[in-house]
XYZ file of C-alpha atoms in Angstrom:
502
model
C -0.134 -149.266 213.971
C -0.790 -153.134 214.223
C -0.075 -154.288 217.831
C 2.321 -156.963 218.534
C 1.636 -159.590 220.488
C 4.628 -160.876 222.803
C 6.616 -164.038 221.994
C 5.754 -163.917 218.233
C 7.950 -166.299 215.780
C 9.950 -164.685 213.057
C 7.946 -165.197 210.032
C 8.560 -168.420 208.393
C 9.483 -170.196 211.814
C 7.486 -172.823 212.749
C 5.044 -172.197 216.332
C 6.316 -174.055 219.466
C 4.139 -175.239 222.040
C 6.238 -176.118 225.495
C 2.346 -176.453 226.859
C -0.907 -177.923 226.889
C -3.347 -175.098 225.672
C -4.713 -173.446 228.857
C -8.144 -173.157 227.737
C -11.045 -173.473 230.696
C -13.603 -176.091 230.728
C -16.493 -177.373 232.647
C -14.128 -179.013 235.034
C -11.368 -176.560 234.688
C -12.131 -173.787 236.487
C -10.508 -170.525 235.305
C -9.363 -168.108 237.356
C -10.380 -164.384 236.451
C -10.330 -161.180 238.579
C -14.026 -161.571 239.070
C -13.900 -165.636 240.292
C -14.021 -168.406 238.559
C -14.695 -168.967 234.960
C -16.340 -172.425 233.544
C -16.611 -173.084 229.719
C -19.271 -175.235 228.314
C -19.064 -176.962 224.992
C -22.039 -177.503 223.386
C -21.760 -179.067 220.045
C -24.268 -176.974 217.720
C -25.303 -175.197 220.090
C -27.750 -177.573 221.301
C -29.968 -177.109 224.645
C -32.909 -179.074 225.593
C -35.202 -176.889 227.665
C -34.217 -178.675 231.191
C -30.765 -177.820 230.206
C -31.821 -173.893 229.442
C -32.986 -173.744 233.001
C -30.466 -176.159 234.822
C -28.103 -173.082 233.245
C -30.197 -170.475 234.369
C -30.281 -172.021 237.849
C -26.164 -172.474 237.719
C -25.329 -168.817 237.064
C -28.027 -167.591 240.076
C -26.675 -170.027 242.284
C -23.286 -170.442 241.652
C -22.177 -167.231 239.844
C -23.094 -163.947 238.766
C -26.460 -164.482 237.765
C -25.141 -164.289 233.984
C -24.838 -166.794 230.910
C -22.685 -165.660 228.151
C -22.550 -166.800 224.962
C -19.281 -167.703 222.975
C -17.710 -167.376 219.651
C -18.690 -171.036 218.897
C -21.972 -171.018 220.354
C -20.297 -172.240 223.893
C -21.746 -170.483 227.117
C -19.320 -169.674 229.799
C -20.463 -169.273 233.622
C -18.548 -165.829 235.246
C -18.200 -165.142 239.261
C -18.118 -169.106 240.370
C -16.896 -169.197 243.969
C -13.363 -171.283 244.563
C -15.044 -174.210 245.916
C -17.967 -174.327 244.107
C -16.289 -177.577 240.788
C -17.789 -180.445 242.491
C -21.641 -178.836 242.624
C -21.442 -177.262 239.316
C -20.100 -180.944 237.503
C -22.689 -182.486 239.145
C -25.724 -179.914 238.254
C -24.127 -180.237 234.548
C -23.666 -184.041 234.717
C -27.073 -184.572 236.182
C -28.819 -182.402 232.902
C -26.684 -184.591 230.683
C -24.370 -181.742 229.471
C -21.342 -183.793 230.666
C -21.287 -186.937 228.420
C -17.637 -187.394 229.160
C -15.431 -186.227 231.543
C -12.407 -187.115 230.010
C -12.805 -185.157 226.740
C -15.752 -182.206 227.664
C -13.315 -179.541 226.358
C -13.002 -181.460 222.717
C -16.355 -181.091 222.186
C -16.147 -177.657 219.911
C -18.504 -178.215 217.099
C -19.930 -175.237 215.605
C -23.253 -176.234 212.745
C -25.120 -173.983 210.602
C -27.884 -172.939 213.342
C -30.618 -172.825 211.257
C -30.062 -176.226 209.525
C -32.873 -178.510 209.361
C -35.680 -175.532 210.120
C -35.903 -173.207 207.652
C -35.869 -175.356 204.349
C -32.109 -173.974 203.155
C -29.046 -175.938 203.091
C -28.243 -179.374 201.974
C -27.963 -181.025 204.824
C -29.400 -181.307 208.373
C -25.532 -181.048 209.933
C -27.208 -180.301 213.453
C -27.260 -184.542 212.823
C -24.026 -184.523 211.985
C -23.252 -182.587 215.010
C -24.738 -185.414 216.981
C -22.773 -188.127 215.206
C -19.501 -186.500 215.453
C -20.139 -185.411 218.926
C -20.685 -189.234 220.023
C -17.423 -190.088 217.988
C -15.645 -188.152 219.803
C -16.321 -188.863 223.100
C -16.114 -192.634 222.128
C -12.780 -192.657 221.117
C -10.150 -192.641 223.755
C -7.278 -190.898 221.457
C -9.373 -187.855 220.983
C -8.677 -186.050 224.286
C -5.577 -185.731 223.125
C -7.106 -182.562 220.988
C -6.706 -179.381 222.472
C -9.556 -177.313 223.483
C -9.052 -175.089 220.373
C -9.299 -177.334 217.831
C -12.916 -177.042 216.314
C -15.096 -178.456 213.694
C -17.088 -176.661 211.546
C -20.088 -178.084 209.845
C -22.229 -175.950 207.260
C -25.415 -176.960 205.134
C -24.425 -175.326 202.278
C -25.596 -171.588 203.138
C -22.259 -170.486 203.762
C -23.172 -168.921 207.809
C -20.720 -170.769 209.720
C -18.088 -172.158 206.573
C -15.648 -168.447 207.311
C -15.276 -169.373 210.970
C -12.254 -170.717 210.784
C -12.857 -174.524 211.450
C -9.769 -176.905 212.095
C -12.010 -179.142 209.823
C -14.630 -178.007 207.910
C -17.500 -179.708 206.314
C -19.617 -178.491 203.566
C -22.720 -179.602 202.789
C -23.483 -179.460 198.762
C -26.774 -180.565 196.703
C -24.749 -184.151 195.614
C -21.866 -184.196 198.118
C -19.836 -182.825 201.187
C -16.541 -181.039 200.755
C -14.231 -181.414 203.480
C -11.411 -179.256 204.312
C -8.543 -179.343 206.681
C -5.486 -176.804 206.274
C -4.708 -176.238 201.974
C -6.534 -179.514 201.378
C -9.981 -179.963 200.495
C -11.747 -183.396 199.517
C -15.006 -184.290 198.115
C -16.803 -186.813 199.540
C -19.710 -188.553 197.338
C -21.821 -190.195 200.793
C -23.152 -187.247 202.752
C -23.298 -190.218 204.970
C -20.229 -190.523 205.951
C -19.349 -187.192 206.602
C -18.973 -187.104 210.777
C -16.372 -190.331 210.143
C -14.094 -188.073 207.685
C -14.434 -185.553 210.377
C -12.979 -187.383 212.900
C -10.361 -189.427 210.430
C -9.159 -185.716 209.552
C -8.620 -185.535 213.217
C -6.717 -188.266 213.175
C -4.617 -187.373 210.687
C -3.655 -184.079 212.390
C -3.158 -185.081 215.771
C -0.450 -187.937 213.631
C 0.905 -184.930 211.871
C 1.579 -183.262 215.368
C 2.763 -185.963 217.128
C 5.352 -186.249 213.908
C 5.904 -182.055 214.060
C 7.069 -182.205 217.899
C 6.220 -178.707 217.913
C 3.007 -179.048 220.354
C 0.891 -177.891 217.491
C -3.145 -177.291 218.950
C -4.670 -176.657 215.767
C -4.122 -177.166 212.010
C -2.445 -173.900 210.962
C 0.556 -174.209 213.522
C 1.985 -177.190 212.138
C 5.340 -176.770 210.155
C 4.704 -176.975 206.597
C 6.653 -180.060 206.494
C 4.099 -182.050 208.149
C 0.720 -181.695 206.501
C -1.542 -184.019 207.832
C -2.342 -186.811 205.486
C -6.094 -186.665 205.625
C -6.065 -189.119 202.264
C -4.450 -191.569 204.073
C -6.421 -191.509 207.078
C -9.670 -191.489 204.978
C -8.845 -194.528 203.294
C -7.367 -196.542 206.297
C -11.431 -195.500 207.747
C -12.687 -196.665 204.102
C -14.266 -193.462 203.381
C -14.495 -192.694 199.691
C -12.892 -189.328 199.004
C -11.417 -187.292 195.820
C -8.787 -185.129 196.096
C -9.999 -181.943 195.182
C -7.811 -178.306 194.393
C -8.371 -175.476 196.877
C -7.476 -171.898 196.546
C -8.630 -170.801 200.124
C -6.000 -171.899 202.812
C -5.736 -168.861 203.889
C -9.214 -167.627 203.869
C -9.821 -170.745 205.711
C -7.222 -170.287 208.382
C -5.847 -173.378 207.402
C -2.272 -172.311 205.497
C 0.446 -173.851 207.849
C 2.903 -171.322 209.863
C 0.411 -169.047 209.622
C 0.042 -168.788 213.028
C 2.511 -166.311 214.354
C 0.128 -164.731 216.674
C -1.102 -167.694 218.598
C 0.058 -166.594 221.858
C -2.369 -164.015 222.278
C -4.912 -165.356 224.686
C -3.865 -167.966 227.356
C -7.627 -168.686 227.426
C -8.380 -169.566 224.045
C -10.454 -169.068 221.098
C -13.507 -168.991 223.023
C -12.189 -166.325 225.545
C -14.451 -162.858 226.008
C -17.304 -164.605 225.018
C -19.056 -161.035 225.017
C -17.948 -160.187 221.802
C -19.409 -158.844 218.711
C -22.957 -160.554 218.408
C -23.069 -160.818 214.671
C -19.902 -162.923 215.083
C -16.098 -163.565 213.183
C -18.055 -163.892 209.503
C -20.506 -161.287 209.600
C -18.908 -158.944 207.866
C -16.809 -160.825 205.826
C -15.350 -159.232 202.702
C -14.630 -161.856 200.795
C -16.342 -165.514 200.120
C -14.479 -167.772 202.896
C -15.011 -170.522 200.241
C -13.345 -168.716 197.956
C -14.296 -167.749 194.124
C -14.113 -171.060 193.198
C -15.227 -172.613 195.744
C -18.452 -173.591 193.739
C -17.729 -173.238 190.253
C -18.899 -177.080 189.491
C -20.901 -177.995 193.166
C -23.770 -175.256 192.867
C -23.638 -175.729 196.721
C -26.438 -172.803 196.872
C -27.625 -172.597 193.225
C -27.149 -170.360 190.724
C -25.382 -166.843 191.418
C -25.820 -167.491 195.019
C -21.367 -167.196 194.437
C -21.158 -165.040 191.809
C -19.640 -162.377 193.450
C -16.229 -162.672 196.173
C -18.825 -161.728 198.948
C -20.600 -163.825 200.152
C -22.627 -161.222 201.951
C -23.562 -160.308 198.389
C -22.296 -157.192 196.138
C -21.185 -154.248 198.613
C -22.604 -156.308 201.786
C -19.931 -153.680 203.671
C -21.972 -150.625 202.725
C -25.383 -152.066 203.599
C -27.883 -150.068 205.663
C -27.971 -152.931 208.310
C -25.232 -155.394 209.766
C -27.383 -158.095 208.201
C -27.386 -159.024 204.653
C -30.489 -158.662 203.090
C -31.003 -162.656 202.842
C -28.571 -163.205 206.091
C -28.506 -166.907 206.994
C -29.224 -167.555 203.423
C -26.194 -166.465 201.676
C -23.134 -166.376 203.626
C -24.343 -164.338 206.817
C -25.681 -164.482 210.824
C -29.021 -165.361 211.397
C -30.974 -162.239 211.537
C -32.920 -161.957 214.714
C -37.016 -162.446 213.485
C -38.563 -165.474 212.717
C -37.348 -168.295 211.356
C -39.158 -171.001 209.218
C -42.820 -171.862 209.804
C -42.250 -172.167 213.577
C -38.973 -170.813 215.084
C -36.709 -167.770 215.711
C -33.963 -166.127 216.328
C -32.963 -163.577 219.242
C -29.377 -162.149 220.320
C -28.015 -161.425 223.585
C -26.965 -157.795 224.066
C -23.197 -157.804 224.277
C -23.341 -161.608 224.498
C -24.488 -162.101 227.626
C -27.979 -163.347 228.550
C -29.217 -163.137 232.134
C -30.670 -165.822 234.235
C -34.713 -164.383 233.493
C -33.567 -163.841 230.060
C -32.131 -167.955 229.357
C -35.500 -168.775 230.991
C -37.408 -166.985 228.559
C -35.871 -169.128 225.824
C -37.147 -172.398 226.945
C -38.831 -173.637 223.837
C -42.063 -175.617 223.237
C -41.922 -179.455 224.617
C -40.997 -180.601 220.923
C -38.394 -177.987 220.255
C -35.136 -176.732 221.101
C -32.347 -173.857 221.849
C -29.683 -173.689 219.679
C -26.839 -171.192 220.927
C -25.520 -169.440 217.776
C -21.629 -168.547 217.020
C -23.382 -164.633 216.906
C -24.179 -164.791 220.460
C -27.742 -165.198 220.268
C -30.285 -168.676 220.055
C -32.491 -170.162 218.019
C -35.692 -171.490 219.490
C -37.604 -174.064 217.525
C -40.904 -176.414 218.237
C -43.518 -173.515 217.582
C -46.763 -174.652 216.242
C -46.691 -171.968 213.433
C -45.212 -168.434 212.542
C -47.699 -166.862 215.116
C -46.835 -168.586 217.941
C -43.206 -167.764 217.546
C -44.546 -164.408 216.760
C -46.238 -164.273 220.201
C -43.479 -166.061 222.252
C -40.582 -162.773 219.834
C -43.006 -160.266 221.747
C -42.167 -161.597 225.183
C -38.189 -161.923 224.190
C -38.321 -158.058 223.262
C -39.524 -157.613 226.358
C -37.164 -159.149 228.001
C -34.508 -157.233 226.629
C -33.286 -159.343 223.682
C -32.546 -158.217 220.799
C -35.537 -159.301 218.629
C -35.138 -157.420 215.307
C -32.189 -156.847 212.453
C -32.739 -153.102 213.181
C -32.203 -152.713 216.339
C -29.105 -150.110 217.424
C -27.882 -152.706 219.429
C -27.272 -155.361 216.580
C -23.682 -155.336 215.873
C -22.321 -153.657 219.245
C -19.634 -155.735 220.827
C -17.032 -155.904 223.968
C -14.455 -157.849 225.499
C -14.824 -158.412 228.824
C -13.653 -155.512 230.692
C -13.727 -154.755 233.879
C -13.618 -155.751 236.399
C -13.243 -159.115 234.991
C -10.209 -159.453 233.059
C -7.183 -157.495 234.400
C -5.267 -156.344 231.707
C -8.308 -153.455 230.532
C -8.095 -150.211 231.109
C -11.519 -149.779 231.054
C -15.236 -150.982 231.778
C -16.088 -150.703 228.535
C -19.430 -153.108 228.924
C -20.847 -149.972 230.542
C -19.345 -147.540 227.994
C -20.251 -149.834 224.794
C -22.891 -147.367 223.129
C -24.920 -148.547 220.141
C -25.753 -144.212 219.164
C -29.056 -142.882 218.761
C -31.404 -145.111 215.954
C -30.396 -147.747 213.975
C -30.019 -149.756 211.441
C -26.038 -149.284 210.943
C -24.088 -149.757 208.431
C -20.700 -151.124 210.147
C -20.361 -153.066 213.273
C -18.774 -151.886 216.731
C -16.077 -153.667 218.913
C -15.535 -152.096 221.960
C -11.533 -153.478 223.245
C -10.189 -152.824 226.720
C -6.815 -153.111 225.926
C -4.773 -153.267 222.435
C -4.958 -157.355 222.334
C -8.853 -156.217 220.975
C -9.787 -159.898 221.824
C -12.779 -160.718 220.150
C -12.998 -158.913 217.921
C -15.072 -159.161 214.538
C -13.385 -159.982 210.718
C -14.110 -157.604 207.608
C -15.044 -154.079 208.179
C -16.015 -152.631 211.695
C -15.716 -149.936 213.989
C -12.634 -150.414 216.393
C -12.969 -148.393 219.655
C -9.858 -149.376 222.328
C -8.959 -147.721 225.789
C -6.443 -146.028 226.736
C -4.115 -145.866 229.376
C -5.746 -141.884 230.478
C -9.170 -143.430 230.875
C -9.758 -142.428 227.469
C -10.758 -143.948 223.724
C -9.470 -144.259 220.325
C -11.799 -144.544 217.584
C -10.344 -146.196 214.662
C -7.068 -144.669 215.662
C -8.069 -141.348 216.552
C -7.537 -140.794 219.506
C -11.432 -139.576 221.452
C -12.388 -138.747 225.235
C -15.235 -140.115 226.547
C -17.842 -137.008 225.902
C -17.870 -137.351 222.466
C -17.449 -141.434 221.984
C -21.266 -141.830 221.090
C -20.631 -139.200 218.644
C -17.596 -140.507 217.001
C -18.883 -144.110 217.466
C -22.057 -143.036 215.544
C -20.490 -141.524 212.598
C -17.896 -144.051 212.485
C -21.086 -146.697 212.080
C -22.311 -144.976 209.085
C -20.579 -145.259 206.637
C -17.923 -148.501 205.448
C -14.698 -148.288 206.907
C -11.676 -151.083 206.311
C -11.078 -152.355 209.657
C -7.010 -151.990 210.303
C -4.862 -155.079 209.432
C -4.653 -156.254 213.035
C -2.508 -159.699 213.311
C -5.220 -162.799 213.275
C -5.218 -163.368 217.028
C -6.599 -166.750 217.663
C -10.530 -166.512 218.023
C-alpha cells in the first residue's frame, strides 16, 4: 500500500508554503543525529583537483572522514562538530567553492557529465553550466530561489533531461529546447541558452510572488499562475518559438502536482547515499516524451524510436546499464570514457577521504561529480593512462566496472544518522553473490523510502521488529540476500509510491 506522507493537500488544492524551504547549505549547518550536515552545490559537478583534496581534507578534519555524493551531483559533509561553520566557510571560500555567500544554496545545476569529452551530444553544456552559474550569483533577485529549485542542462544524449529540472535545457543538432512546467520553447542561438535559463527563472519566481502560495519549485504553483516564460524571454530579447509539449508530467513540471512535497524537511538533495545509478536510470519511459524529437533529431535517427529511452526492454537487461548508457538516455557506465577519461561510482554514494584523493585528475583535467553518485575524471593523455590510473580506483574500492554486484545498490541514510530509521541498513545493504543484475536495489529505513530510484527496482524497507520487507513481502534478516538476489533478477514494476520530492 502507497504510504502517505503527513500534511498532504486534497488533490486539486493548490501547495502552501508558510516557510522558507529548510534545505542545508554550506553555511547552513544541518542538524542530524550524527552532527552537523553541510551541503555543497557544485554546478555540473565541477572540481578542480585542489578542490578534490581541500574536500578530502574537510571531511578528515572536520567530520567523519566521509564525502557523499548527491542526487544532483552535490557532495554533503556528515559528523561536522557544532562550532566548526566559520573554519569550514573559510577552507571552502579559500578553494573558491564559495563564489557567493548570499546565494551558495541556488547554485543547483545538474549538466550532462560527459559533455564535451566523449564526442556525443550537441553541446558542451558543462559551458553553459559556467555561464548560468555566474548569472546567478550576479544577480541580486536570484537568492530569492529556494534551494530546490534546479536547472537541468543536457547535450542532447538524454542522461540528465528525466531528472526532473525546474528548467530544463536541451541541447539539439540546430537548436536548444527549453522547458519549464507544460511549456517548452525552442530557441534557434544555442548561444543564448544560460540567459533563457535564468529569464525562465524569472518568470517563475514572478509567477510565485503572484501565487502567494510560497511555491519553491515549478510544479507547486496553482495552475492559475503559469509562469510566463514568453514574456520574460522577450523582455531579455531572447528569440524563442513557442513550441507544443506532451511531457509535463514526465517532466515534473504539471502544476499542483505536487501533493507530496512535504516529505523531506531537507530537500531534494537529502540522503545523498542513494541509489548510484540515480532518479533516470531505470526509466521506463522517454522523459522527453514520444515526441519529443519527431522534427529535432536531437540524437539522430532511431536513437527515439521507442518510449524508452534506455532502449527496447532496457527494464529486463542483464545489467543496470543500457548497453550504450550515457549515449542514449542512461548513467554513465563506470569504464572509460573518450580518448582520455573515466568514470567510477562511489559504493552507496559515499566516497572516503583516500578514496576523493584518488580522483585528483591530471594537471589539465578535472572531476566532475555525477547525479549517479560517482565522478568523472578527465585530462588523461590517452585511453591507457586512464586505463592505468581505473586500476588504482578498483583498488581503492570504487566501483570501476558496469558489472560489478555493487552497481545499482542503494540506501538512505540510516542509522545512526537520521532518526526516523529503524534500521542501519548501510551495513545491511547487500548487492548478492555475482553480478551483473538485472533490476536495481534501494535499501529504505523507514516507509518515506527517501531516495529512492524511478522505473523498476527492488524496494527493501525496515520494519518496526528489526526486520525487512522485500517488495512488500514481508522478510527477516537471514534470508534478505536471498530474497534481495532473486528479486534483482528478473524485472519487477516498482510500486506506485507518491513522487516524494528528490
Amino acid at each position: 500500500m502507497s504510504p502517505t506522507p503527513p500534511n498532504a493537500p486534497n488533490p486539486g488544492e493548490p501547495l502552501i508554503r508558510d516557510r522558507g524551504d529548510a534545505c542545508p547549505g554550506a553555511l547552513r549547518l544541518h542538524a542530524a543525529d550524527d552532527g552537523r550536515l553541510a551541503r555543497l552545490r557544485l554546478p555540473g559537478g565541477r572540481l578542480t583537483g585542489r578542490q578534490v583534496m581541500v574536500l578530502a581534507d574537510a571531511a578528515e578534519s572536520l567530520g567523519d572522514g566521509q564525502v557523499s555524493v548527491t542526487s544532483r551531483g552535490n557532495v554533503e559533509l556528515r559528523g561536522l562538530g557544532e562550532d566548526c561553520g566559520a573554519r569550514l566557510a573559510g577552507l571552502l571560500g579559500g578553494a573558491g567553492l564559495l563564489p557567493s555567500e548570499t546565494h551558495e544554496r541556488v547554485r543547483n545545476i545538474v549538466a550532462s557529465p560527459a559533455a564535451g569529452l566523449d564526442g556525443l551530444g550537441h553541446a558542451d553544456v558543462q559551458l553553459w553550466s559556467r555561464e548560468l552559474d555566474a548569472l546567478l550569483c550576479g544577480r541580486a533577485w536570484t537568492a530569492a530561489l529556494s534551494g530546490r529549485f534546479l536547472f537541468v542542462l543536457d547535450d542532447g544524449r538524454g542522461d540528465v533531461a528525466g531528472l526532473g529540472g525546474d528548467v530544463t535545457l536541451l541541447a539539439a543538432p540546430s537548436h536548444v529546447t527549453l522547458r519549464v512546467g507544460a511549456r517548452s520553447f525552442r530557441l534557434p542561438d544555442p548561444e543564448t541558452a544560460p540567459r533563457a535559463a535564468l529569464a525562465a527563472a524569472e518568470a517563475f519566481l514572478a509567477a510565485a510572488t503572484a501565487a502567494g502560495t510560497g511555491a519553491w519549485r515549478v510544479k507547486e504553483l496553482p495552475e492559475s499562475h503559469e509562469p510566463d516564460v514568453a514574456g520574460s524571454l522577450e523582455r531579455a530579447g531572447i528569440a524563442a518559438e513557442a513550441v507544443r509539449s506532451e511531457t509535463a508530467a514526465a517532466m515534473g513540471g504539471s502544476h499542483g502536482a505536487a501533493t507530496h512535497a512535504t516529505a523531506d524537511p531537507l530537500g531534494p538533495d537529502a540522503h545523498a547515499t542513494a541509489d548510484p545509478l540515480g532518479p533516470a536510470a531505470h526509466a521506463t519511459a522517454d522523459p522527453l516524451g514520444p515526441a519529443a524529437h519527431a522534427t529535432a533529431g536531437t540524437l539522430g535517427p532511431a536513437t527515439h524510436a521507442t518510449a524508452d529511452p534506455l532502449g527496447p526492454a532496457a527494464g529486463a537487461t542483464t545489467s543496470p546499464f543500457p548497453p550504450e548508457a550515457g549515449a542514449h538516455g542512461g548513467p554513465l557506465r563506470p569504464g572509460l570514457l573518450g580518448d582520455g577519461s573515466l568514470c567510477v561510482l562511489a559504493p552507496l554514494g559515499r566516497f572516503r577521504a583516500g578514496q576523493l584523493r584518488a580522483l585528483v585528475p591530471p594537471a589539465q583535467g578535472e572531476v566532475r561529480l555525477t547525479p549517479w553518485r560517482g565522478a568523472v575524471v578527465s585530462g588523461f593523455a590517452d585511453r591507457t593512462a586512464a586505463g592505468a590510473r581505473l586500476g588504482e580506483l578498483a583498488d581503492a574500492g570504487l566501483i570501476t566496472a558496469p558489472d560489478s554486484p555493487w552497481a545499482g545498490v542503494g540506501a538512505c541514510t540510516g542509522r545512526p544518522g537520521c532518526g526516523k530509521s529503524l534500521s542501519d541498513v548501510r551495513a545491511d545493504a547487500t548487492p548478492g553473490p555475482g553480478g551483473p543484475y538485472a533490476l536495481p536495489v534501494h535499501f529504505s529505513g523507514c516507509a518515506r523510502r527517501c531516495g529512492h530510484p524511478h522505473g523498476d527496482w527492488v524496494d527493501v524497507v525496515a520494519t518496526a521488529d528489526g526486520q525487512y520487507t522485500v517488495n512488500g513481502a514481508p522478510t527477516p534478516r537471514t534470508a534478505l540476500t536471498a530474497a534481495v538476489t532473486q528479486a534483482r533478477t528478473r524485472p519487477v514494476p516498482a510500486p506506485p509510491y507518491p513522487p516524494y520530492p528528490r
